[in-house]
Short mmCIF file of N, CA, C and O in Angstrom, two decimals:
data_model
loop_
_atom_site.label_atom_id
_atom_site.label_comp_id
_atom_site.label_asym_id
_atom_site.label_seq_id
_atom_site.Cartn_x
_atom_site.Cartn_y
_atom_site.Cartn_z
N MET A 189 103.30 71.33 101.54
CA MET A 189 102.91 73.04 102.34
C MET A 189 102.96 73.64 101.24
O MET A 189 103.77 74.52 100.89
N LYS A 190 101.26 74.65 101.63
CA LYS A 190 101.46 75.93 101.76
C LYS A 190 102.18 76.76 102.23
O LYS A 190 102.36 76.80 103.49
N ASP A 191 102.84 78.23 101.71
CA ASP A 191 103.90 79.88 101.47
C ASP A 191 102.60 80.19 102.88
O ASP A 191 101.20 80.60 102.18
N LEU A 192 103.18 81.25 104.12
CA LEU A 192 101.42 81.15 105.01
C LEU A 192 102.22 83.09 104.85
O LEU A 192 103.58 82.73 105.16
N PHE A 193 101.20 83.83 103.99
CA PHE A 193 102.08 85.31 104.24
C PHE A 193 101.01 86.23 105.07
O PHE A 193 99.62 86.11 105.37
N PHE A 194 101.46 87.06 106.07
CA PHE A 194 101.35 88.15 106.87
C PHE A 194 101.19 89.38 106.32
O PHE A 194 102.20 90.11 106.01
N HIS A 195 99.97 90.24 105.71
CA HIS A 195 100.30 91.34 105.34
C HIS A 195 99.94 92.44 106.09
O HIS A 195 99.58 92.30 107.35
N TRP A 196 100.06 93.51 105.75
CA TRP A 196 100.34 94.87 106.50
C TRP A 196 98.38 94.82 106.87
O TRP A 196 98.33 95.35 108.05
N CYS A 197 97.50 94.65 106.01
CA CYS A 197 96.39 94.86 106.33
C CYS A 197 95.62 93.79 106.88
O CYS A 197 94.15 93.88 107.30
N ASP A 198 96.65 92.25 107.23
CA ASP A 198 96.15 91.79 108.50
C ASP A 198 96.52 92.19 109.63
O ASP A 198 95.80 91.41 110.74
N ASN A 199 97.07 93.65 109.87
CA ASN A 199 98.02 93.92 111.65
C ASN A 199 96.09 94.61 112.00
O ASN A 199 95.41 95.03 111.24
N PRO A 200 96.12 95.26 113.07
CA PRO A 200 94.09 95.72 113.98
C PRO A 200 94.32 96.72 113.26
O PRO A 200 95.11 97.38 112.61
N LYS A 201 92.80 97.45 112.92
CA LYS A 201 92.56 98.21 112.02
C LYS A 201 93.30 99.64 112.28
O LYS A 201 93.64 100.49 112.44
N ASP A 202 93.69 99.99 114.03
CA ASP A 202 94.51 101.03 114.06
C ASP A 202 95.62 101.67 114.59
O ASP A 202 96.34 102.70 114.52
N SER A 203 96.32 100.10 113.55
CA SER A 203 97.14 100.30 113.70
C SER A 203 97.77 101.48 112.89
O SER A 203 97.61 101.82 111.37
N LEU A 204 99.22 102.16 113.03
CA LEU A 204 99.68 103.33 112.50
C LEU A 204 101.04 102.79 111.13
O LEU A 204 101.66 101.91 111.57
N ILE A 205 100.67 102.56 110.43
CA ILE A 205 101.70 102.31 109.23
C ILE A 205 102.54 103.89 108.77
O ILE A 205 101.43 104.64 108.66
N VAL A 206 103.54 103.40 107.98
CA VAL A 206 104.43 104.73 107.53
C VAL A 206 104.59 103.90 105.49
O VAL A 206 105.03 102.81 105.20
N ILE A 207 103.81 105.06 105.14
CA ILE A 207 104.10 104.60 103.47
C ILE A 207 104.87 105.59 102.83
O ILE A 207 105.51 106.74 103.02
N SER A 208 105.52 104.74 102.03
CA SER A 208 106.51 105.41 101.82
C SER A 208 106.44 106.49 100.58
O SER A 208 105.68 106.77 99.72
N ARG A 209 107.73 107.60 100.20
CA ARG A 209 107.30 108.62 99.16
C ARG A 209 106.66 107.99 98.03
O ARG A 209 105.44 108.82 97.63
N GLU A 210 106.91 107.52 97.37
CA GLU A 210 106.29 106.09 96.28
C GLU A 210 104.91 105.40 96.42
O GLU A 210 103.89 106.01 95.57
N GLY A 211 104.48 105.00 97.21
CA GLY A 211 103.12 104.92 97.23
C GLY A 211 102.52 105.97 98.09
O GLY A 211 101.57 105.63 97.61
N CYS A 212 103.13 107.08 98.37
CA CYS A 212 101.94 107.82 98.07
C CYS A 212 101.36 108.69 97.31
O CYS A 212 100.13 109.20 97.05
N GLN A 213 102.45 109.13 96.28
CA GLN A 213 102.12 108.75 95.23
C GLN A 213 101.56 108.27 94.52
O GLN A 213 100.76 109.14 93.68
N LYS A 214 101.64 107.48 94.29
CA LYS A 214 101.05 106.23 93.91
C LYS A 214 99.68 106.29 93.88
O LYS A 214 98.80 106.49 93.65
N LEU A 215 98.99 106.64 95.92
CA LEU A 215 98.32 106.91 96.08
C LEU A 215 96.89 107.89 95.67
O LEU A 215 96.10 108.07 95.28
N LYS A 216 97.68 108.97 95.75
CA LYS A 216 97.07 110.26 95.58
C LYS A 216 96.84 110.68 93.82
O LYS A 216 95.68 110.84 93.48
N LYS A 217 97.71 110.05 93.14
CA LYS A 217 97.37 109.09 91.67
C LYS A 217 96.50 108.94 91.30
O LYS A 217 95.41 108.73 90.15
N SER A 218 95.80 107.97 92.70
CA SER A 218 94.75 106.23 92.40
C SER A 218 93.47 108.22 92.85
O SER A 218 92.80 107.43 92.20
N ILE A 219 94.27 108.35 93.44
CA ILE A 219 93.06 109.07 94.16
C ILE A 219 92.09 110.22 93.22
O ILE A 219 91.12 110.02 93.27
N GLU A 220 93.32 110.78 92.89
CA GLU A 220 92.93 111.37 91.96
C GLU A 220 92.28 110.81 90.19
O GLU A 220 91.48 111.55 90.08
N LYS A 221 92.38 109.64 89.64
CA LYS A 221 92.11 109.23 88.85
C LYS A 221 90.51 109.20 89.32
O LYS A 221 89.15 108.81 87.87
N ASN A 222 90.19 108.89 90.31
CA ASN A 222 88.41 108.19 91.05
C ASN A 222 87.64 109.13 91.57
O ASN A 222 87.16 109.04 91.45
N PHE A 223 88.95 110.73 91.75
CA PHE A 223 87.78 111.58 92.07
C PHE A 223 87.86 112.71 91.60
O PHE A 223 89.70 113.09 91.62
N THR A 224 86.53 113.16 91.83
CA THR A 224 86.96 114.81 92.01
C THR A 224 88.97 116.13 92.03
O THR A 224 89.21 115.65 91.71
N THR A 225 87.46 115.36 93.28
CA THR A 225 88.43 116.30 94.92
C THR A 225 88.54 115.09 95.78
O THR A 225 88.02 114.40 95.47
N TYR A 226 89.49 116.28 96.69
CA TYR A 226 89.63 114.79 97.43
C TYR A 226 88.03 115.01 98.59
O TYR A 226 87.80 114.12 98.95
N LYS A 227 87.26 115.87 98.07
CA LYS A 227 85.90 116.11 98.96
C LYS A 227 84.77 115.22 98.41
O LYS A 227 83.95 115.17 99.47
N ASP A 228 85.50 114.40 97.48
CA ASP A 228 84.37 113.91 96.54
C ASP A 228 85.58 112.69 97.40
O ASP A 228 83.77 110.99 97.73
N LEU A 229 86.07 111.90 97.88
CA LEU A 229 86.56 111.31 98.57
C LEU A 229 85.71 110.92 99.42
O LEU A 229 85.44 109.76 100.53
N GLU A 230 85.87 112.33 100.45
CA GLU A 230 84.90 112.29 101.82
C GLU A 230 83.80 111.61 102.08
O GLU A 230 83.54 110.97 102.94
N ILE A 231 83.07 111.91 100.70
CA ILE A 231 81.82 112.04 101.18
C ILE A 231 82.09 110.04 100.38
O ILE A 231 80.47 109.19 101.63
N LYS A 232 82.59 109.64 99.93
CA LYS A 232 82.39 108.00 99.32
C LYS A 232 82.77 107.65 100.94
O LYS A 232 82.21 106.12 101.19
N THR A 233 84.25 108.22 101.54
CA THR A 233 84.87 107.40 102.84
C THR A 233 84.05 107.84 103.88
O THR A 233 84.50 107.08 104.95
N GLY A 234 84.01 108.95 103.94
CA GLY A 234 84.06 108.85 106.13
C GLY A 234 85.60 110.09 106.18
O GLY A 234 85.50 110.47 107.38
N ILE A 235 86.02 109.77 104.95
CA ILE A 235 87.89 110.73 105.73
C ILE A 235 87.89 111.91 105.40
O ILE A 235 86.80 112.28 104.29
N ARG A 236 87.78 112.48 106.32
CA ARG A 236 88.51 114.00 106.13
C ARG A 236 89.04 113.82 105.17
O ARG A 236 90.01 113.75 104.93
N ASN A 237 88.65 115.13 104.40
CA ASN A 237 89.94 115.23 103.05
C ASN A 237 90.93 116.18 103.51
O ASN A 237 91.84 115.98 102.87
N LYS A 238 90.47 117.04 104.36
CA LYS A 238 91.27 117.67 104.91
C LYS A 238 92.85 117.01 105.25
O LYS A 238 94.49 116.74 106.06
N THR A 239 92.85 116.02 106.10
CA THR A 239 93.22 115.11 106.75
C THR A 239 94.43 113.83 106.26
O THR A 239 95.33 113.70 106.11
N ILE A 240 93.44 113.10 105.27
CA ILE A 240 94.41 112.07 103.87
C ILE A 240 95.42 112.93 103.60
O ILE A 240 96.45 112.89 102.67
N SER A 241 94.80 114.56 102.73
CA SER A 241 95.90 114.95 101.86
C SER A 241 96.60 115.51 102.58
O SER A 241 98.10 115.91 102.12
N LYS A 242 97.14 115.92 103.65
CA LYS A 242 98.05 117.23 104.63
C LYS A 242 98.33 114.74 105.06
O LYS A 242 100.45 114.86 105.02
N GLN A 243 98.39 113.94 105.25
CA GLN A 243 98.99 113.10 105.50
C GLN A 243 99.43 111.96 104.35
O GLN A 243 101.12 111.72 104.56
N LEU A 244 99.11 112.26 103.66
CA LEU A 244 99.89 111.71 102.22
C LEU A 244 100.91 112.94 102.46
O LEU A 244 101.68 112.08 101.35
N LYS A 245 100.41 114.43 102.40
CA LYS A 245 101.73 115.38 101.50
C LYS A 245 102.64 115.55 102.90
O LYS A 245 104.34 115.05 101.99
N LYS A 246 102.56 115.16 103.71
CA LYS A 246 103.60 115.09 104.49
C LYS A 246 104.76 114.24 105.22
O LYS A 246 105.35 113.94 105.58
N SER A 247 103.13 113.58 106.27
CA SER A 247 104.39 111.66 106.68
C SER A 247 104.44 110.71 106.49
O SER A 247 104.55 109.78 105.99
N GLY A 248 102.90 110.56 105.19
CA GLY A 248 102.71 109.49 104.51
C GLY A 248 102.34 108.27 106.26
O GLY A 248 102.31 107.03 105.67
N VAL A 249 101.84 108.51 106.96
CA VAL A 249 101.10 107.86 108.82
C VAL A 249 99.75 107.81 108.35
O VAL A 249 99.15 109.16 108.02
N VAL A 250 98.87 106.46 107.66
CA VAL A 250 98.10 106.66 108.14
C VAL A 250 97.97 105.48 109.25
O VAL A 250 98.53 105.01 109.34
N ARG A 251 96.45 105.52 109.09
CA ARG A 251 96.56 104.50 109.68
C ARG A 251 96.27 103.07 108.94
O ARG A 251 95.49 103.25 108.27
N VAL A 252 95.85 101.93 109.88
CA VAL A 252 95.45 100.37 108.97
C VAL A 252 94.23 100.66 108.03
O VAL A 252 93.68 100.56 106.76
N LYS A 253 93.07 100.89 108.72
CA LYS A 253 91.77 100.94 108.88
C LYS A 253 91.87 102.72 107.14
O LYS A 253 90.77 102.59 106.98
N THR A 254 92.30 103.42 107.19
CA THR A 254 92.41 104.27 106.44
C THR A 254 92.68 103.93 105.09
O THR A 254 92.04 104.08 104.18
N LEU A 255 94.35 103.35 104.71
CA LEU A 255 94.15 102.76 103.88
C LEU A 255 93.11 101.99 103.03
O LEU A 255 93.03 102.09 101.62
N LYS A 256 93.19 101.36 103.77
CA LYS A 256 92.24 100.04 102.96
C LYS A 256 90.83 100.47 103.50
O LYS A 256 90.51 100.03 101.95
N THR A 257 89.98 101.90 103.58
CA THR A 257 89.20 102.08 103.52
C THR A 257 89.37 103.08 101.14
O THR A 257 88.41 102.99 100.84
N ILE A 258 90.55 103.56 101.41
CA ILE A 258 91.09 104.56 100.97
C ILE A 258 91.48 103.06 99.05
O ILE A 258 90.67 103.46 97.29
N LEU A 259 91.77 102.31 99.12
CA LEU A 259 92.61 101.62 98.68
C LEU A 259 91.06 100.53 97.89
O LEU A 259 90.74 100.40 96.60
N LYS A 260 90.24 100.15 99.22
CA LYS A 260 88.87 99.64 98.64
C LYS A 260 87.75 101.36 97.48
O LYS A 260 87.65 100.67 96.22
N ALA A 261 87.70 101.89 97.55
CA ALA A 261 87.50 102.79 97.38
C ALA A 261 88.35 103.74 96.22
O ALA A 261 87.53 103.84 94.94
N THR A 262 89.27 103.45 95.93
CA THR A 262 90.22 103.31 94.25
C THR A 262 90.28 101.70 94.04
O THR A 262 91.21 101.76 93.06
N ASN A 263 89.40 100.93 93.95
CA ASN A 263 89.42 99.37 93.87
C ASN A 263 90.88 98.87 93.64
O ASN A 263 91.44 97.78 92.27
N LYS A 264 91.62 99.23 94.35
CA LYS A 264 92.50 98.44 94.40
C LYS A 264 92.94 97.19 95.38
O LYS A 264 92.22 97.09 96.80
N GLU A 265 93.46 96.29 95.01
CA GLU A 265 94.15 95.35 96.13
C GLU A 265 94.51 95.89 97.26
O GLU A 265 95.81 96.24 97.25
N TYR A 266 94.80 95.72 98.32
CA TYR A 266 95.15 95.61 99.76
C TYR A 266 97.02 94.73 99.51
O TYR A 266 97.59 96.02 100.27
N ASP A 267 96.63 94.21 98.96
CA ASP A 267 97.97 92.96 99.13
C ASP A 267 98.61 93.85 98.56
O ASP A 267 100.14 94.06 97.52
N SER A 268 98.35 94.97 97.21
CA SER A 268 99.42 95.67 95.69
C SER A 268 99.94 96.45 96.87
O SER A 268 101.10 96.73 95.94
N TYR A 269 99.81 96.71 97.47
CA TYR A 269 100.64 97.94 98.84
C TYR A 269 101.71 97.84 99.43
O TYR A 269 102.01 98.46 100.80
N ASP A 270 101.91 96.45 99.82
CA ASP A 270 103.01 95.63 100.62
C ASP A 270 104.08 95.84 100.41
O ASP A 270 105.27 96.56 101.30
N LYS A 271 104.64 96.23 99.61
CA LYS A 271 105.98 97.18 99.36
C LYS A 271 106.41 98.68 99.28
O LYS A 271 106.86 98.64 99.91
N HIS A 272 104.13 99.24 99.70
CA HIS A 272 104.63 100.49 99.92
C HIS A 272 105.06 101.20 101.71
O HIS A 272 105.10 101.92 101.92
N ILE A 273 104.53 100.22 102.39
CA ILE A 273 105.08 100.23 103.72
C ILE A 273 106.05 100.19 104.63
O ILE A 273 106.56 98.94 103.72
N LYS A 274 106.81 101.31 104.74
CA LYS A 274 107.67 100.65 105.45
C LYS A 274 107.83 100.60 107.07
O LYS A 274 108.98 99.82 107.02
N GLU A 275 107.38 101.07 107.68
CA GLU A 275 106.83 101.51 109.06
C GLU A 275 105.89 101.12 109.68
O GLU A 275 105.16 100.54 108.93
N ILE A 276 105.73 99.98 110.91
CA ILE A 276 103.91 100.13 111.35
C ILE A 276 104.59 99.90 112.61
O ILE A 276 105.32 99.94 113.19
N GLY A 277 103.31 100.49 113.70
CA GLY A 277 103.26 100.71 115.44
C GLY A 277 101.98 101.22 115.04
O GLY A 277 100.95 100.56 114.76
N GLY A 278 102.07 101.65 116.96
CA GLY A 278 101.05 102.47 117.35
C GLY A 278 101.65 103.58 117.23
O GLY A 278 102.39 104.77 116.59
N SER A 279 101.43 104.66 118.13
CA SER A 279 101.20 106.11 118.28
C SER A 279 102.34 106.23 119.15
O SER A 279 102.43 107.29 118.68
N LYS A 280 103.14 105.68 119.90
CA LYS A 280 104.58 105.64 119.96
C LYS A 280 105.87 105.24 119.80
O LYS A 280 106.51 106.13 119.97
N PHE A 281 105.24 104.45 118.64
CA PHE A 281 106.55 104.18 118.41
C PHE A 281 105.85 102.92 116.81
O PHE A 281 104.84 102.87 116.74
N THR A 282 106.88 103.24 115.93
CA THR A 282 107.23 102.25 114.67
C THR A 282 108.13 101.69 114.57
O THR A 282 108.96 102.15 114.61
N PHE A 283 108.04 100.55 114.02
CA PHE A 283 108.95 99.55 113.70
C PHE A 283 109.12 99.30 112.08
O PHE A 283 108.10 99.03 111.23
N LYS A 284 110.36 100.08 111.63
CA LYS A 284 110.69 98.98 110.44
C LYS A 284 110.60 97.53 110.03
O LYS A 284 110.84 96.33 110.07
N ILE A 285 110.20 97.60 108.80
CA ILE A 285 109.38 96.14 108.40
C ILE A 285 108.98 95.76 106.84
O ILE A 285 108.79 96.17 106.07
N LYS A 286 109.53 94.75 106.59
CA LYS A 286 108.96 94.74 105.14
C LYS A 286 107.87 93.68 104.70
O LYS A 286 107.84 92.24 105.82
N PHE A 287 106.39 94.03 104.15
CA PHE A 287 105.42 93.22 104.17
C PHE A 287 105.14 92.33 102.30
O PHE A 287 106.81 92.98 101.61
N PRO A 288 104.91 91.42 102.61
CA PRO A 288 104.58 90.28 103.54
C PRO A 288 105.57 89.49 104.77
O PRO A 288 106.22 89.08 103.63
N ILE A 289 105.42 89.27 105.27
CA ILE A 289 105.77 88.37 106.26
C ILE A 289 105.38 87.03 106.12
O ILE A 289 104.53 86.53 105.83
N ASN A 290 106.39 86.16 105.61
CA ASN A 290 105.79 84.82 105.58
C ASN A 290 106.99 83.94 105.90
O ASN A 290 106.86 84.14 107.23
N LEU A 291 105.24 83.97 106.55
CA LEU A 291 105.52 82.89 108.40
C LEU A 291 105.77 81.89 108.54
O LEU A 291 105.38 81.31 109.26
N ASN A 292 106.17 81.11 107.25
CA ASN A 292 106.85 79.62 107.69
C ASN A 292 108.41 79.67 107.50
O ASN A 292 108.58 79.02 106.75
N ASN A 293 108.10 80.17 108.82
CA ASN A 293 110.17 80.56 108.50
C ASN A 293 110.37 79.69 109.71
O ASN A 293 109.52 80.07 110.69
N GLU A 294 111.60 79.91 110.20
CA GLU A 294 111.81 79.33 111.35
C GLU A 294 112.21 80.25 112.75
O GLU A 294 111.56 80.35 113.72
N ASN A 295 112.32 81.07 112.11
CA ASN A 295 112.78 82.20 113.07
C ASN A 295 110.66 82.75 113.47
O ASN A 295 110.70 83.40 114.38
N ILE A 296 109.85 82.62 112.96
CA ILE A 296 108.64 82.83 113.11
C ILE A 296 107.81 81.84 114.84
O ILE A 296 107.63 82.44 115.26
N VAL A 297 108.33 81.24 113.69
CA VAL A 297 108.33 79.26 115.03
C VAL A 297 108.42 80.14 115.95
O VAL A 297 107.83 79.73 117.01
N ILE A 298 110.05 80.02 116.23
CA ILE A 298 110.97 80.64 117.57
C ILE A 298 109.69 81.71 118.04
O ILE A 298 109.99 81.32 119.89
N LEU A 299 109.95 82.97 117.38
CA LEU A 299 108.37 83.55 118.70
C LEU A 299 107.35 83.46 118.60
O LEU A 299 107.11 83.81 119.55
N ILE A 300 106.49 83.19 118.13
CA ILE A 300 105.33 81.83 118.85
C ILE A 300 105.45 81.70 119.88
O ILE A 300 104.96 81.55 120.83
N ALA A 301 106.65 80.57 119.56
CA ALA A 301 107.17 79.85 120.09
C ALA A 301 107.41 80.36 122.19
O ALA A 301 107.37 80.00 122.85
N ALA A 302 108.19 81.70 121.81
CA ALA A 302 108.63 81.98 122.78
C ALA A 302 107.17 82.50 124.14
O ALA A 302 107.46 82.96 124.94
N PHE A 303 106.24 83.58 123.10
CA PHE A 303 104.96 83.86 123.29
C PHE A 303 104.14 83.59 124.11
O PHE A 303 103.35 83.56 125.01
N LEU A 304 104.01 81.74 122.87
CA LEU A 304 102.81 81.17 124.17
C LEU A 304 103.22 80.30 125.44
O LEU A 304 102.98 79.69 125.74
N SER A 305 104.72 80.29 125.23
CA SER A 305 105.05 78.99 126.29
C SER A 305 104.65 80.24 127.44
O SER A 305 105.50 79.29 128.29
N ASP A 306 104.76 81.29 127.19
CA ASP A 306 104.75 82.58 128.12
C ASP A 306 102.81 82.36 129.00
O ASP A 306 103.00 82.79 129.90
N GLY A 307 102.74 81.35 128.08
CA GLY A 307 101.21 81.61 128.66
C GLY A 307 100.57 83.11 127.92
O GLY A 307 99.38 82.92 128.59
N HIS A 308 100.97 84.12 127.98
CA HIS A 308 100.43 85.65 128.15
C HIS A 308 101.21 86.68 127.94
O HIS A 308 102.12 86.73 127.32
N ASN A 309 100.71 87.24 127.33
CA ASN A 309 101.20 88.96 126.59
C ASN A 309 100.90 90.23 126.57
O ASN A 309 99.69 89.82 126.55
N SER A 310 101.10 90.48 128.65
CA SER A 310 99.57 91.42 128.85
C SER A 310 100.34 92.86 129.74
O SER A 310 101.94 92.57 129.33
N ASN A 311 100.11 93.71 129.62
CA ASN A 311 101.57 95.06 129.95
C ASN A 311 101.26 94.55 131.37
O ASN A 311 102.33 95.12 132.01
N VAL A 312 100.07 93.81 132.76
CA VAL A 312 101.25 93.78 133.55
C VAL A 312 101.96 92.78 134.32
O VAL A 312 102.60 92.19 134.75
N HIS A 313 101.74 91.72 132.77
CA HIS A 313 102.32 90.77 133.65
C HIS A 313 103.57 90.28 131.93
O HIS A 313 102.95 89.44 131.67
N PRO A 314 104.46 91.20 131.49
CA PRO A 314 104.67 91.45 129.80
C PRO A 314 106.19 89.77 130.06
O PRO A 314 106.00 89.63 130.78
N HIS A 315 105.67 89.73 128.36
CA HIS A 315 106.40 88.47 127.99
C HIS A 315 108.17 88.90 128.87
O HIS A 315 108.76 89.98 128.87
N TYR A 316 108.98 87.18 129.28
CA TYR A 316 109.79 87.04 129.96
C TYR A 316 110.55 86.44 129.57
O TYR A 316 110.02 85.35 129.28
N ALA A 317 111.84 86.13 129.44
CA ALA A 317 112.64 85.17 128.76
C ALA A 317 114.05 85.58 129.55
O ALA A 317 114.47 85.92 129.03
N ASN A 318 115.00 84.34 129.84
CA ASN A 318 116.11 84.06 130.68
C ASN A 318 117.15 85.03 129.58
O ASN A 318 116.86 84.55 128.57
N VAL A 319 118.04 85.34 129.73
CA VAL A 319 119.05 85.66 129.20
C VAL A 319 120.10 84.52 129.21
O VAL A 319 119.86 83.34 129.51
N GLY A 320 121.30 84.51 127.83
CA GLY A 320 121.84 83.12 127.91
C GLY A 320 121.64 82.76 126.40
O GLY A 320 120.39 83.29 125.29
N PHE A 321 121.15 81.05 126.27
CA PHE A 321 121.36 80.21 124.88
C PHE A 321 119.01 80.98 124.34
O PHE A 321 119.26 81.61 123.36
N LEU A 322 118.40 81.04 125.64
CA LEU A 322 117.06 81.35 124.78
C LEU A 322 117.03 82.48 123.95
O LEU A 322 116.49 82.44 123.49
N GLY A 323 117.29 83.18 124.95
CA GLY A 323 117.40 84.85 125.09
C GLY A 323 117.30 84.73 123.72
O GLY A 323 117.61 86.23 123.20
N ASP A 324 119.04 84.63 123.78
CA ASP A 324 119.36 85.01 122.38
C ASP A 324 119.34 84.69 121.29
O ASP A 324 118.59 85.27 120.35
N LYS A 325 118.52 83.72 121.37
CA LYS A 325 117.84 83.17 119.96
C LYS A 325 117.07 84.19 119.97
O LYS A 325 116.29 83.97 119.04
N ILE A 326 115.94 84.07 121.32
CA ILE A 326 114.87 84.87 120.41
C ILE A 326 114.97 85.71 120.01
O ILE A 326 113.79 87.29 119.49
N LEU A 327 116.14 86.93 121.20
CA LEU A 327 116.18 88.25 120.92
C LEU A 327 116.74 88.38 118.98
O LEU A 327 115.99 88.91 118.18
N LYS A 328 117.85 87.25 118.11
CA LYS A 328 117.87 86.94 117.13
C LYS A 328 116.99 86.80 116.53
O LYS A 328 116.89 87.62 114.92
N SER A 329 115.81 86.21 116.33
CA SER A 329 114.14 86.33 115.21
C SER A 329 114.02 87.35 115.97
O SER A 329 113.40 87.09 114.47
N ALA A 330 113.62 87.80 116.89
CA ALA A 330 113.17 89.27 116.40
C ALA A 330 113.19 90.45 115.67
O ALA A 330 113.00 90.68 115.10
N LYS A 331 115.34 90.12 115.69
CA LYS A 331 115.55 91.06 114.67
C LYS A 331 115.60 90.74 113.49
O LYS A 331 115.90 91.51 112.40
N THR A 332 116.14 89.27 112.95
CA THR A 332 115.32 89.79 111.47
C THR A 332 114.18 89.61 111.17
O THR A 332 114.07 89.84 109.88
N LEU A 333 113.58 89.78 111.96
CA LEU A 333 111.74 90.53 111.37
C LEU A 333 111.80 92.16 111.49
O LEU A 333 111.73 92.35 110.71
N ILE A 334 112.41 92.32 112.18
CA ILE A 334 112.03 94.08 112.53
C ILE A 334 113.54 94.24 112.83
O ILE A 334 113.91 94.02 114.73
N PRO A 335 114.55 94.95 112.36
CA PRO A 335 115.97 95.05 112.87
C PRO A 335 116.46 96.02 113.91
O PRO A 335 117.55 95.90 114.53
N ASN A 336 115.34 97.07 112.87
CA ASN A 336 115.34 97.87 114.63
C ASN A 336 114.90 97.91 115.75
O ASN A 336 114.86 98.68 116.71
N ILE A 337 114.28 96.72 115.95
CA ILE A 337 114.19 96.35 117.59
C ILE A 337 114.67 96.46 118.80
O ILE A 337 115.89 96.40 118.39
#
């Protein structure tokens, strides 16, 4: 059976990711190697040079689509950045996680089954599981994937 992996770049384009300091440095060097200035990067990609230079210098927080665009412009493979992604999430929260995620394991199967058995996953009717054996098993599986959930 073939192993299945989920990479940071498989997330929705507007998801926020936190890049490690080492990853930011590597990305800055790659930009400087491929472009004379950040303005040149902006011309080619449409990413505002002030935005990206600020994000890489200060926080390392960017959107998935932004990192994908920069990596494509600098001729880098997306999955080469898996080890540099430390957190992923949305505008209100991020979770520490390690990429790639091997989908061929029992904990992933438990989580997928839990969400599918509920029939949906929406804000109006969120996922619900009873406490006890099943709830504990689901929570344990979630914590193996996202320790600070």
